[in-house]
JSON list of C-alpha atoms and ligand atoms in Angstrom, two decimals:
[
{"chain": "C", "resi": 1, "resn": "MET", "atom": "CA", "xyz": [132.47, 143.62, 114.74]},
{"chain": "C", "resi": 2, "resn": "THR", "atom": "CA", "xyz": [134.05, 140.33, 113.68]},
{"chain": "C", "resi": 3, "resn": "ASN", "atom": "CA", "xyz": [133.82, 138.72, 109.90]},
{"chain": "C", "resi": 4, "resn": "ILE", "atom": "CA", "xyz": [134.45, 135.23, 110.16]},
{"chain": "C", "resi": 5, "resn": "ILE", "atom": "CA", "xyz": [134.27, 132.22, 107.82]},
{"chain": "C", "resi": 6, "resn": "LEU", "atom": "CA", "xyz": [133.00, 128.55, 109.14]},
{"chain": "C", "resi": 7, "resn": "LEU", "atom": "CA", "xyz": [134.82, 125.98, 107.38]},
{"chain": "C", "resi": 8, "resn": "GLY", "atom": "CA", "xyz": [133.98, 122.58, 107.63]},
{"chain": "C", "resi": 9, "resn": "PRO", "atom": "CA", "xyz": [132.29, 119.43, 105.52]},
{"chain": "C", "resi": 10, "resn": "PRO", "atom": "CA", "xyz": [128.55, 119.00, 105.21]},
{"chain": "C", "resi": 11, "resn": "GLY", "atom": "CA", "xyz": [127.15, 118.57, 108.59]},
{"chain": "C", "resi": 12, "resn": "ALA", "atom": "CA", "xyz": [129.76, 119.43, 110.46]},
{"chain": "C", "resi": 13, "resn": "GLY", "atom": "CA", "xyz": [127.35, 121.53, 112.34]},
{"chain": "C", "resi": 14, "resn": "LYS", "atom": "CA", "xyz": [128.48, 125.10, 110.28]},
{"chain": "C", "resi": 15, "resn": "GLY", "atom": "CA", "xyz": [124.51, 126.57, 110.16]},
{"chain": "C", "resi": 16, "resn": "THR", "atom": "CA", "xyz": [124.07, 125.33, 113.71]},
{"chain": "C", "resi": 17, "resn": "GLN", "atom": "CA", "xyz": [127.03, 127.64, 115.20]},
{"chain": "C", "resi": 18, "resn": "ALA", "atom": "CA", "xyz": [125.98, 130.28, 112.73]},
{"chain": "C", "resi": 19, "resn": "LYS", "atom": "CA", "xyz": [122.10, 130.48, 114.49]},
{"chain": "C", "resi": 20, "resn": "ARG", "atom": "CA", "xyz": [123.50, 130.63, 117.40]},
{"chain": "C", "resi": 21, "resn": "LEU", "atom": "CA", "xyz": [125.95, 133.72, 117.05]},
{"chain": "C", "resi": 22, "resn": "VAL", "atom": "CA", "xyz": [123.44, 135.57, 115.26]},
{"chain": "C", "resi": 23, "resn": "ASP", "atom": "CA", "xyz": [121.03, 135.06, 118.54]},
{"chain": "C", "resi": 24, "resn": "GLU", "atom": "CA", "xyz": [123.99, 136.31, 120.58]},
{"chain": "C", "resi": 25, "resn": "ARG", "atom": "CA", "xyz": [126.26, 138.34, 118.89]},
{"chain": "C", "resi": 26, "resn": "GLN", "atom": "CA", "xyz": [124.07, 140.69, 116.32]},
{"chain": "C", "resi": 27, "resn": "MET", "atom": "CA", "xyz": [126.29, 138.92, 112.84]},
{"chain": "C", "resi": 28, "resn": "VAL", "atom": "CA", "xyz": [124.68, 138.19, 110.16]},
{"chain": "C", "resi": 29, "resn": "GLN", "atom": "CA", "xyz": [124.77, 134.51, 108.87]},
{"chain": "C", "resi": 30, "resn": "LEU", "atom": "CA", "xyz": [125.59, 134.84, 104.89]},
{"chain": "C", "resi": 31, "resn": "SER", "atom": "CA", "xyz": [124.89, 131.19, 103.99]},
{"chain": "C", "resi": 32, "resn": "THR", "atom": "CA", "xyz": [125.25, 130.67, 99.87]},
{"chain": "C", "resi": 33, "resn": "GLY", "atom": "CA", "xyz": [123.61, 127.14, 100.47]},
{"chain": "C", "resi": 34, "resn": "ASP", "atom": "CA", "xyz": [120.61, 129.06, 101.46]},
{"chain": "C", "resi": 35, "resn": "MET", "atom": "CA", "xyz": [121.04, 131.93, 99.28]},
{"chain": "C", "resi": 36, "resn": "LEU", "atom": "CA", "xyz": [120.75, 128.97, 96.54]},
{"chain": "C", "resi": 37, "resn": "ARG", "atom": "CA", "xyz": [117.60, 127.45, 98.27]},
{"chain": "C", "resi": 38, "resn": "GLU", "atom": "CA", "xyz": [115.93, 130.35, 98.07]},
{"chain": "C", "resi": 39, "resn": "ALA", "atom": "CA", "xyz": [116.83, 131.54, 94.56]},
{"chain": "C", "resi": 40, "resn": "ARG", "atom": "CA", "xyz": [115.09, 127.99, 93.66]},
{"chain": "C", "resi": 41, "resn": "THR", "atom": "CA", "xyz": [111.77, 128.44, 95.84]},
{"chain": "C", "resi": 42, "resn": "SER", "atom": "CA", "xyz": [111.18, 132.05, 94.01]},
{"chain": "C", "resi": 43, "resn": "GLY", "atom": "CA", "xyz": [111.59, 130.70, 90.90]},
{"chain": "C", "resi": 44, "resn": "THR", "atom": "CA", "xyz": [114.45, 132.56, 89.57]},
{"chain": "C", "resi": 45, "resn": "GLU", "atom": "CA", "xyz": [116.37, 132.16, 86.68]},
{"chain": "C", "resi": 46, "resn": "MET", "atom": "CA", "xyz": [119.83, 131.60, 89.02]},
{"chain": "C", "resi": 47, "resn": "GLY", "atom": "CA", "xyz": [117.46, 128.67, 90.85]},
{"chain": "C", "resi": 48, "resn": "LYS", "atom": "CA", "xyz": [116.34, 126.54, 88.34]},
{"chain": "C", "resi": 49, "resn": "LYS", "atom": "CA", "xyz": [119.80, 126.57, 86.57]},
{"chain": "C", "resi": 50, "resn": "VAL", "atom": "CA", "xyz": [121.55, 125.42, 89.79]},
{"chain": "C", "resi": 51, "resn": "ALA", "atom": "CA", "xyz": [118.39, 122.78, 91.09]},
{"chain": "C", "resi": 52, "resn": "ALA", "atom": "CA", "xyz": [119.70, 119.60, 89.37]},
{"chain": "C", "resi": 53, "resn": "VAL", "atom": "CA", "xyz": [123.27, 120.94, 90.08]},
{"chain": "C", "resi": 54, "resn": "MET", "atom": "CA", "xyz": [122.65, 121.01, 93.65]},
{"chain": "C", "resi": 55, "resn": "ASP", "atom": "CA", "xyz": [120.42, 118.09, 94.00]},
{"chain": "C", "resi": 56, "resn": "ALA", "atom": "CA", "xyz": [123.34, 115.98, 92.74]},
{"chain": "C", "resi": 57, "resn": "GLY", "atom": "CA", "xyz": [125.79, 117.33, 95.60]},
{"chain": "C", "resi": 58, "resn": "HIS", "atom": "CA", "xyz": [128.08, 119.23, 92.87]},
{"chain": "C", "resi": 59, "resn": "LEU", "atom": "CA", "xyz": [129.29, 122.59, 93.61]},
{"chain": "C", "resi": 60, "resn": "VAL", "atom": "CA", "xyz": [127.92, 125.42, 91.73]},
{"chain": "C", "resi": 61, "resn": "THR", "atom": "CA", "xyz": [129.93, 127.61, 88.86]},
{"chain": "C", "resi": 62, "resn": "ASP", "atom": "CA", "xyz": [132.68, 130.23, 91.59]},
{"chain": "C", "resi": 63, "resn": "ASP", "atom": "CA", "xyz": [131.15, 132.78, 89.56]},
{"chain": "C", "resi": 64, "resn": "ILE", "atom": "CA", "xyz": [126.80, 132.45, 90.86]},
{"chain": "C", "resi": 65, "resn": "VAL", "atom": "CA", "xyz": [128.35, 132.56, 94.71]},
{"chain": "C", "resi": 66, "resn": "VAL", "atom": "CA", "xyz": [130.54, 135.30, 94.43]},
{"chain": "C", "resi": 67, "resn": "GLY", "atom": "CA", "xyz": [128.21, 137.40, 93.00]},
{"chain": "C", "resi": 68, "resn": "LEU", "atom": "CA", "xyz": [125.67, 136.15, 95.90]},
{"chain": "C", "resi": 69, "resn": "ILE", "atom": "CA", "xyz": [127.60, 137.47, 98.11]},
{"chain": "C", "resi": 70, "resn": "GLU", "atom": "CA", "xyz": [128.76, 140.80, 96.79]},
{"chain": "C", "resi": 71, "resn": "GLU", "atom": "CA", "xyz": [125.62, 141.38, 97.08]},
{"chain": "C", "resi": 72, "resn": "LYS", "atom": "CA", "xyz": [125.25, 141.01, 100.49]},
{"chain": "C", "resi": 73, "resn": "LEU", "atom": "CA", "xyz": [128.25, 142.76, 101.88]},
{"chain": "C", "resi": 74, "resn": "LEU", "atom": "CA", "xyz": [127.01, 145.66, 99.70]},
{"chain": "C", "resi": 75, "resn": "THR", "atom": "CA", "xyz": [124.00, 146.13, 101.40]},
{"chain": "C", "resi": 76, "resn": "GLU", "atom": "CA", "xyz": [123.92, 144.59, 105.13]},
{"chain": "C", "resi": 77, "resn": "HIS", "atom": "CA", "xyz": [126.02, 146.37, 107.58]},
{"chain": "C", "resi": 78, "resn": "PRO", "atom": "CA", "xyz": [125.61, 144.06, 110.29]},
{"chain": "C", "resi": 79, "resn": "ALA", "atom": "CA", "xyz": [126.17, 145.51, 114.34]},
{"chain": "C", "resi": 80, "resn": "GLY", "atom": "CA", "xyz": [128.83, 142.21, 114.57]},
{"chain": "C", "resi": 81, "resn": "GLY", "atom": "CA", "xyz": [129.58, 141.44, 111.93]},
{"chain": "C", "resi": 82, "resn": "PHE", "atom": "CA", "xyz": [129.59, 138.32, 108.89]},
{"chain": "C", "resi": 83, "resn": "ILE", "atom": "CA", "xyz": [129.92, 135.06, 109.21]},
{"chain": "C", "resi": 84, "resn": "PHE", "atom": "CA", "xyz": [130.43, 133.20, 106.22]},
{"chain": "C", "resi": 85, "resn": "ASP", "atom": "CA", "xyz": [129.10, 129.41, 106.17]},
{"chain": "C", "resi": 86, "resn": "GLY", "atom": "CA", "xyz": [129.60, 127.52, 103.72]},
{"chain": "C", "resi": 87, "resn": "PHE", "atom": "CA", "xyz": [131.33, 129.49, 101.21]},
{"chain": "C", "resi": 88, "resn": "PRO", "atom": "CA", "xyz": [134.51, 129.94, 100.55]},
{"chain": "C", "resi": 89, "resn": "ARG", "atom": "CA", "xyz": [134.10, 126.60, 98.80]},
{"chain": "C", "resi": 90, "resn": "THR", "atom": "CA", "xyz": [137.21, 126.51, 96.43]},
{"chain": "C", "resi": 91, "resn": "LEU", "atom": "CA", "xyz": [140.73, 128.70, 96.32]},
{"chain": "C", "resi": 92, "resn": "LYS", "atom": "CA", "xyz": [139.20, 130.78, 93.49]},
{"chain": "C", "resi": 93, "resn": "GLN", "atom": "CA", "xyz": [135.79, 131.75, 95.96]},
{"chain": "C", "resi": 94, "resn": "ALA", "atom": "CA", "xyz": [138.84, 132.42, 98.97]},
{"chain": "C", "resi": 95, "resn": "ASP", "atom": "CA", "xyz": [140.99, 134.93, 96.48]},
{"chain": "C", "resi": 96, "resn": "ALA", "atom": "CA", "xyz": [136.70, 136.81, 95.21]},
{"chain": "C", "resi": 97, "resn": "LEU", "atom": "CA", "xyz": [136.31, 136.82, 98.60]},
{"chain": "C", "resi": 98, "resn": "GLY", "atom": "CA", "xyz": [139.64, 138.77, 99.73]},
{"chain": "C", "resi": 99, "resn": "VAL", "atom": "CA", "xyz": [139.08, 140.96, 96.82]},
{"chain": "C", "resi": 100, "resn": "VAL", "atom": "CA", "xyz": [135.34, 141.57, 96.93]},
{"chain": "C", "resi": 101, "resn": "MET", "atom": "CA", "xyz": [135.98, 142.71, 101.41]},
{"chain": "C", "resi": 102, "resn": "ALA", "atom": "CA", "xyz": [138.82, 145.14, 100.57]},
{"chain": "C", "resi": 103, "resn": "HIS", "atom": "CA", "xyz": [136.56, 147.02, 97.81]},
{"chain": "C", "resi": 104, "resn": "VAL", "atom": "CA", "xyz": [133.88, 146.97, 100.85]},
{"chain": "C", "resi": 105, "resn": "GLY", "atom": "CA", "xyz": [136.40, 148.37, 103.41]},
{"chain": "C", "resi": 106, "resn": "GLN", "atom": "CA", "xyz": [135.91, 144.75, 105.63]},
{"chain": "C", "resi": 107, "resn": "THR", "atom": "CA", "xyz": [139.02, 142.56, 106.82]},
{"chain": "C", "resi": 108, "resn": "LEU", "atom": "CA", "xyz": [138.39, 138.89, 107.41]},
{"chain": "C", "resi": 109, "resn": "ASP", "atom": "CA", "xyz": [138.69, 138.44, 111.24]},
{"chain": "C", "resi": 110, "resn": "ALA", "atom": "CA", "xyz": [139.70, 134.48, 111.52]},
{"chain": "C", "resi": 111, "resn": "VAL", "atom": "CA", "xyz": [138.50, 131.70, 109.54]},
{"chain": "C", "resi": 112, "resn": "ILE", "atom": "CA", "xyz": [137.35, 128.07, 112.17]},
{"chain": "C", "resi": 113, "resn": "GLU", "atom": "CA", "xyz": [137.55, 125.17, 111.40]},
{"chain": "C", "resi": 114, "resn": "ILE", "atom": "CA", "xyz": [135.02, 122.78, 112.86]},
{"chain": "C", "resi": 115, "resn": "ARG", "atom": "CA", "xyz": [136.53, 119.32, 112.19]},
{"chain": "C", "resi": 116, "resn": "VAL", "atom": "CA", "xyz": [134.07, 116.27, 112.62]},
{"chain": "C", "resi": 117, "resn": "ASP", "atom": "CA", "xyz": [134.83, 112.57, 111.44]},
{"chain": "C", "resi": 118, "resn": "ASP", "atom": "CA", "xyz": [132.99, 111.76, 108.48]},
{"chain": "C", "resi": 119, "resn": "GLU", "atom": "CA", "xyz": [130.73, 108.16, 109.68]},
{"chain": "C", "resi": 120, "resn": "VAL", "atom": "CA", "xyz": [129.73, 111.11, 112.38]},
{"chain": "C", "resi": 121, "resn": "LEU", "atom": "CA", "xyz": [128.42, 113.86, 109.50]},
{"chain": "C", "resi": 122, "resn": "LYS", "atom": "CA", "xyz": [126.94, 110.33, 107.55]},
{"chain": "C", "resi": 123, "resn": "GLN", "atom": "CA", "xyz": [124.99, 110.12, 110.65]},
{"chain": "C", "resi": 124, "resn": "ARG", "atom": "CA", "xyz": [124.07, 113.31, 111.50]},
{"chain": "C", "resi": 125, "resn": "ILE", "atom": "CA", "xyz": [123.01, 114.40, 107.96]},
{"chain": "C", "resi": 126, "resn": "VAL", "atom": "CA", "xyz": [120.97, 111.44, 106.73]},
{"chain": "C", "resi": 127, "resn": "GLY", "atom": "CA", "xyz": [118.05, 111.96, 109.62]},
{"chain": "C", "resi": 128, "resn": "ARG", "atom": "CA", "xyz": [118.68, 115.89, 109.34]},
{"chain": "C", "resi": 129, "resn": "TYR", "atom": "CA", "xyz": [115.30, 118.28, 109.03]},
{"chain": "C", "resi": 130, "resn": "THR", "atom": "CA", "xyz": [114.58, 122.02, 109.99]},
{"chain": "C", "resi": 131, "resn": "CYS", "atom": "CA", "xyz": [112.06, 124.55, 111.12]},
{"chain": "C", "resi": 132, "resn": "GLY", "atom": "CA", "xyz": [110.20, 125.78, 107.33]},
{"chain": "C", "resi": 133, "resn": "ASN", "atom": "CA", "xyz": [109.91, 129.16, 109.71]},
{"chain": "C", "resi": 134, "resn": "CYS", "atom": "CA", "xyz": [113.03, 129.72, 111.63]},
{"chain": "C", "resi": 135, "resn": "GLY", "atom": "CA", "xyz": [115.13, 127.77, 110.69]},
{"chain": "C", "resi": 136, "resn": "ALA", "atom": "CA", "xyz": [116.22, 125.63, 113.59]},
{"chain": "C", "resi": 137, "resn": "VAL", "atom": "CA", "xyz": [117.88, 122.51, 112.69]},
{"chain": "C", "resi": 138, "resn": "TYR", "atom": "CA", "xyz": [117.14, 119.17, 114.33]},
{"chain": "C", "resi": 139, "resn": "HIS", "atom": "CA", "xyz": [117.82, 115.31, 114.29]},
{"chain": "C", "resi": 140, "resn": "ASP", "atom": "CA", "xyz": [115.63, 112.15, 113.91]},
{"chain": "C", "resi": 141, "resn": "THR", "atom": "CA", "xyz": [117.61, 111.02, 116.21]},
{"chain": "C", "resi": 142, "resn": "ASN", "atom": "CA", "xyz": [120.30, 112.86, 117.72]},
{"chain": "C", "resi": 143, "resn": "HIS", "atom": "CA", "xyz": [118.08, 116.32, 118.21]},
{"chain": "C", "resi": 144, "resn": "PRO", "atom": "CA", "xyz": [114.11, 115.69, 117.85]},
{"chain": "C", "resi": 145, "resn": "THR", "atom": "CA", "xyz": [111.85, 118.32, 118.29]},
{"chain": "C", "resi": 146, "resn": "LYS", "atom": "CA", "xyz": [110.07, 118.49, 121.90]},
{"chain": "C", "resi": 147, "resn": "VAL", "atom": "CA", "xyz": [106.55, 117.90, 120.18]},
{"chain": "C", "resi": 148, "resn": "ALA", "atom": "CA", "xyz": [106.74, 115.63, 116.87]},
{"chain": "C", "resi": 149, "resn": "GLY", "atom": "CA", "xyz": [106.56, 117.88, 113.99]},
{"chain": "C", "resi": 150, "resn": "VAL", "atom": "CA", "xyz": [106.44, 121.50, 116.13]},
{"chain": "C", "resi": 151, "resn": "CYS", "atom": "CA", "xyz": [109.32, 123.64, 116.05]},
{"chain": "C", "resi": 152, "resn": "ASP", "atom": "CA", "xyz": [110.56, 123.95, 119.97]},
{"chain": "C", "resi": 153, "resn": "ASN", "atom": "CA", "xyz": [112.04, 127.22, 118.82]},
{"chain": "C", "resi": 154, "resn": "CYS", "atom": "CA", "xyz": [109.00, 128.59, 116.65]},
{"chain": "C", "resi": 155, "resn": "GLY", "atom": "CA", "xyz": [105.87, 126.42, 117.45]},
{"chain": "C", "resi": 156, "resn": "ALA", "atom": "CA", "xyz": [105.53, 126.06, 113.19]},
{"chain": "C", "resi": 157, "resn": "THR", "atom": "CA", "xyz": [104.89, 123.05, 111.93]},
{"chain": "C", "resi": 158, "resn": "THR", "atom": "CA", "xyz": [106.24, 122.91, 108.21]},
{"chain": "C", "resi": 159, "resn": "MET", "atom": "CA", "xyz": [109.52, 120.62, 108.72]},
{"chain": "C", "resi": 160, "resn": "LYS", "atom": "CA", "xyz": [112.09, 120.62, 105.63]},
{"chain": "C", "resi": 161, "resn": "ARG", "atom": "CA", "xyz": [114.09, 117.84, 104.56]},
{"chain": "C", "resi": 162, "resn": "ARG", "atom": "CA", "xyz": [117.34, 119.02, 101.79]},
{"chain": "C", "resi": 163, "resn": "ALA", "atom": "CA", "xyz": [116.57, 116.96, 98.32]},
{"chain": "C", "resi": 164, "resn": "ASP", "atom": "CA", "xyz": [120.47, 116.47, 99.01]},
{"chain": "C", "resi": 165, "resn": "ASP", "atom": "CA", "xyz": [120.29, 115.48, 101.92]},
{"chain": "C", "resi": 166, "resn": "THR", "atom": "CA", "xyz": [120.79, 111.67, 100.65]},
{"chain": "C", "resi": 167, "resn": "GLU", "atom": "CA", "xyz": [123.41, 108.98, 100.98]},
{"chain": "C", "resi": 168, "resn": "GLU", "atom": "CA", "xyz": [124.21, 109.33, 96.82]},
{"chain": "C", "resi": 169, "resn": "ALA", "atom": "CA", "xyz": [124.40, 112.76, 97.10]},
{"chain": "C", "resi": 170, "resn": "LEU", "atom": "CA", "xyz": [126.35, 113.22, 100.42]},
{"chain": "C", "resi": 171, "resn": "ARG", "atom": "CA", "xyz": [129.07, 111.53, 98.74]},
{"chain": "C", "resi": 172, "resn": "THR", "atom": "CA", "xyz": [129.01, 113.68, 95.72]},
{"chain": "C", "resi": 173, "resn": "ARG", "atom": "CA", "xyz": [129.15, 116.56, 98.73]},
{"chain": "C", "resi": 174, "resn": "MET", "atom": "CA", "xyz": [131.85, 115.02, 100.42]},
{"chain": "C", "resi": 175, "resn": "LEU", "atom": "CA", "xyz": [134.36, 114.65, 96.87]},
{"chain": "C", "resi": 176, "resn": "ALA", "atom": "CA", "xyz": [133.40, 118.15, 96.29]},
{"chain": "C", "resi": 177, "resn": "TYR", "atom": "CA", "xyz": [134.73, 119.01, 99.86]},
{"chain": "C", "resi": 178, "resn": "TYR", "atom": "CA", "xyz": [137.71, 116.92, 100.04]},
{"chain": "C", "resi": 179, "resn": "ARG", "atom": "CA", "xyz": [138.68, 117.86, 96.01]},
{"chain": "C", "resi": 180, "resn": "ASP", "atom": "CA", "xyz": [138.18, 121.79, 96.16]},
{"chain": "C", "resi": 181, "resn": "THR", "atom": "CA", "xyz": [137.40, 122.95, 99.55]},
{"chain": "C", "resi": 182, "resn": "SER", "atom": "CA", "xyz": [139.25, 121.20, 102.05]},
{"chain": "C", "resi": 183, "resn": "PRO", "atom": "CA", "xyz": [142.41, 123.09, 100.79]},
{"chain": "C", "resi": 184, "resn": "LEU", "atom": "CA", "xyz": [141.17, 125.95, 102.24]},
{"chain": "C", "resi": 185, "resn": "ILE", "atom": "CA", "xyz": [142.58, 124.67, 105.08]},
{"chain": "C", "resi": 186, "resn": "GLY", "atom": "CA", "xyz": [145.89, 125.27, 104.46]},
{"chain": "C", "resi": 187, "resn": "TYR", "atom": "CA", "xyz": [145.31, 128.12, 102.64]},
{"chain": "C", "resi": 188, "resn": "TYR", "atom": "CA", "xyz": [144.36, 130.56, 105.79]},
{"chain": "C", "resi": 189, "resn": "TYR", "atom": "CA", "xyz": [146.22, 128.42, 108.20]},
{"chain": "C", "resi": 190, "resn": "ALA", "atom": "CA", "xyz": [148.98, 130.09, 105.87]},
{"chain": "C", "resi": 191, "resn": "LYS", "atom": "CA", "xyz": [147.60, 133.24, 106.32]},
{"chain": "C", "resi": 192, "resn": "GLU", "atom": "CA", "xyz": [147.70, 132.93, 109.80]},
{"chain": "C", "resi": 193, "resn": "GLN", "atom": "CA", "xyz": [144.05, 132.86, 110.26]},
{"chain": "C", "resi": 194, "resn": "LEU", "atom": "CA", "xyz": [142.71, 129.34, 110.85]},
{"chain": "C", "resi": 195, "resn": "SER", "atom": "CA", "xyz": [141.44, 128.06, 113.90]},
{"chain": "C", "resi": 196, "resn": "THR", "atom": "CA", "xyz": [140.11, 124.36, 114.54]},
{"chain": "C", "resi": 197, "resn": "VAL", "atom": "CA", "xyz": [137.40, 123.45, 117.00]},
{"chain": "C", "resi": 198, "resn": "ASP", "atom": "CA", "xyz": [136.37, 120.01, 118.03]},
{"chain": "C", "resi": 199, "resn": "GLY", "atom": "CA", "xyz": [133.16, 119.71, 116.17]},
{"chain": "C", "resi": 200, "resn": "LEU", "atom": "CA", "xyz": [132.37, 115.86, 117.25]},
{"chain": "C", "resi": 201, "resn": "ALA", "atom": "CA", "xyz": [131.85, 117.67, 121.13]},
{"chain": "C", "resi": 202, "resn": "GLU", "atom": "CA", "xyz": [128.43, 118.77, 122.42]},
{"chain": "C", "resi": 203, "resn": "MET", "atom": "CA", "xyz": [126.78, 121.33, 120.82]},
{"chain": "C", "resi": 204, "resn": "ASP", "atom": "CA", "xyz": [126.90, 123.92, 124.05]},
{"chain": "C", "resi": 205, "resn": "ALA", "atom": "CA", "xyz": [130.84, 122.83, 123.58]},
{"chain": "C", "resi": 206, "resn": "VAL", "atom": "CA", "xyz": [131.51, 123.45, 120.04]},
{"chain": "C", "resi": 207, "resn": "ALA", "atom": "CA", "xyz": [129.58, 127.12, 120.37]},
{"chain": "C", "resi": 208, "resn": "ALA", "atom": "CA", "xyz": [131.47, 127.98, 123.34]},
{"chain": "C", "resi": 209, "resn": "SER", "atom": "CA", "xyz": [135.05, 127.17, 121.81]},
{"chain": "C", "resi": 210, "resn": "VAL", "atom": "CA", "xyz": [133.92, 129.20, 118.58]},
{"chain": "C", "resi": 211, "resn": "ALA", "atom": "CA", "xyz": [132.84, 132.01, 121.32]},
{"chain": "C", "resi": 212, "resn": "LYS", "atom": "CA", "xyz": [136.43, 131.52, 122.44]},
{"chain": "C", "resi": 213, "resn": "VAL", "atom": "CA", "xyz": [137.46, 132.27, 118.79]},
{"chain": "C", "resi": 214, "resn": "LEU", "atom": "CA", "xyz": [135.86, 135.01, 118.33]},
{"chain": "C", "resi": 215, "resn": "ASP", "atom": "CA", "xyz": [136.50, 137.07, 121.45]},
{"chain": "C", "resi": 216, "resn": "LYS", "atom": "CA", "xyz": [140.35, 137.34, 120.73]},
{"chain": "C", "resi": 217, "resn": "HIS", "atom": "CA", "xyz": [139.32, 139.81, 118.24]},
{"chain": "R", "resi": 301, "resn": "AMP", "atom": "P1", "xyz": [125.20, 123.61, 101.76]},
{"chain": "R", "resi": 301, "resn": "AMP", "atom": "O1", "xyz": [123.57, 124.69, 102.32]},
{"chain": "R", "resi": 301, "resn": "AMP", "atom": "O2", "xyz": [126.24, 125.00, 102.01]},
{"chain": "R", "resi": 301, "resn": "AMP", "atom": "O3", "xyz": [125.58, 122.74, 102.14]},
{"chain": "R", "resi": 301, "resn": "AMP", "atom": "O4", "xyz": [124.89, 124.24, 99.87]},
{"chain": "R", "resi": 301, "resn": "AMP", "atom": "C1", "xyz": [124.52, 123.29, 99.37]},
{"chain": "R", "resi": 301, "resn": "AMP", "atom": "C2", "xyz": [124.49, 123.09, 97.61]},
{"chain": "R", "resi": 301, "resn": "AMP", "atom": "O5", "xyz": [124.98, 124.25, 97.58]},
{"chain": "R", "resi": 301, "resn": "AMP", "atom": "C3", "xyz": [125.64, 122.53, 97.64]},
{"chain": "R", "resi": 301, "resn": "AMP", "atom": "O6", "xyz": [125.76, 121.06, 97.98]},
{"chain": "R", "resi": 301, "resn": "AMP", "atom": "C4", "xyz": [126.24, 123.27, 96.58]},
{"chain": "R", "resi": 301, "resn": "AMP", "atom": "O7", "xyz": [125.53, 122.09, 95.43]},
{"chain": "R", "resi": 301, "resn": "AMP", "atom": "C5", "xyz": [125.86, 124.45, 96.46]},
{"chain": "R", "resi": 301, "resn": "AMP", "atom": "N1", "xyz": [126.57, 125.64, 97.08]},
{"chain": "R", "resi": 301, "resn": "AMP", "atom": "C6", "xyz": [126.33, 126.05, 98.44]},
{"chain": "R", "resi": 301, "resn": "AMP", "atom": "N2", "xyz": [127.79, 127.40, 98.58]},
{"chain": "R", "resi": 301, "resn": "AMP", "atom": "C7", "xyz": [128.48, 127.10, 97.77]},
{"chain": "R", "resi": 301, "resn": "AMP", "atom": "C8", "xyz": [129.52, 127.34, 96.98]},
{"chain": "R", "resi": 301, "resn": "AMP", "atom": "N3", "xyz": [130.08, 128.24, 98.16]},
{"chain": "R", "resi": 301, "resn": "AMP", "atom": "N4", "xyz": [130.77, 127.54, 96.14]},
{"chain": "R", "resi": 301, "resn": "AMP", "atom": "C9", "xyz": [129.30, 126.36, 94.93]},
{"chain": "R", "resi": 301, "resn": "AMP", "atom": "N5", "xyz": [128.23, 125.76, 95.40]},
{"chain": "R", "resi": 301, "resn": "AMP", "atom": "C10", "xyz": [127.89, 125.64, 96.55]}
]
């Protein structure tokens, strides 16, 4: 069992790589972004509270996301381990994760930074869509579905685009990343838990680099 964090700016490919690990290694993806979007869709009080913050590209409060993660860690017991995707995003969340992990008797085994460059991110994000059924990730030009509007993976025909995948929200999300999240690179480096992979490589090559880190544990 290996527990890892995928760290990187929006569009780095965290979700894509996480989904591969779920398929290949019996791991469970804990994406706070997905959990928050689900809370919005199901119309919970919390979901309503965070909607505007998310659409603008700002971070929601630490207490909310730490609560979501804590609940999952208490209730899920994956054979392969947890993949933290989009969490932690602040130093406070990173500290809280350490406390919760210790509480449930788990250890954090590796933090994998997926390094990319900003121009590529913009191009990847504006144009991105996912299958509403299985969550497979596509892109208008880089990786369209084979048949327009039909998921290659599951055949569903409902494609979704995120409300915050716009140029304006992306600017805010990048700022939040550099201001609040990128300090985590130094934080985990100092704890000797950080590995870095080249996120500009082909999807399969990135997956191979991620696998190499996992296989060390
Ligand atoms: P993501 O899908 O990871 O890009 O997250 C989408 C949005 O959800 C972010 O822009 C934030 O508004 C919110 N969010 C997701 N994860 C976190 C987190 N760990 N801390 C604060 N806000 C988050």
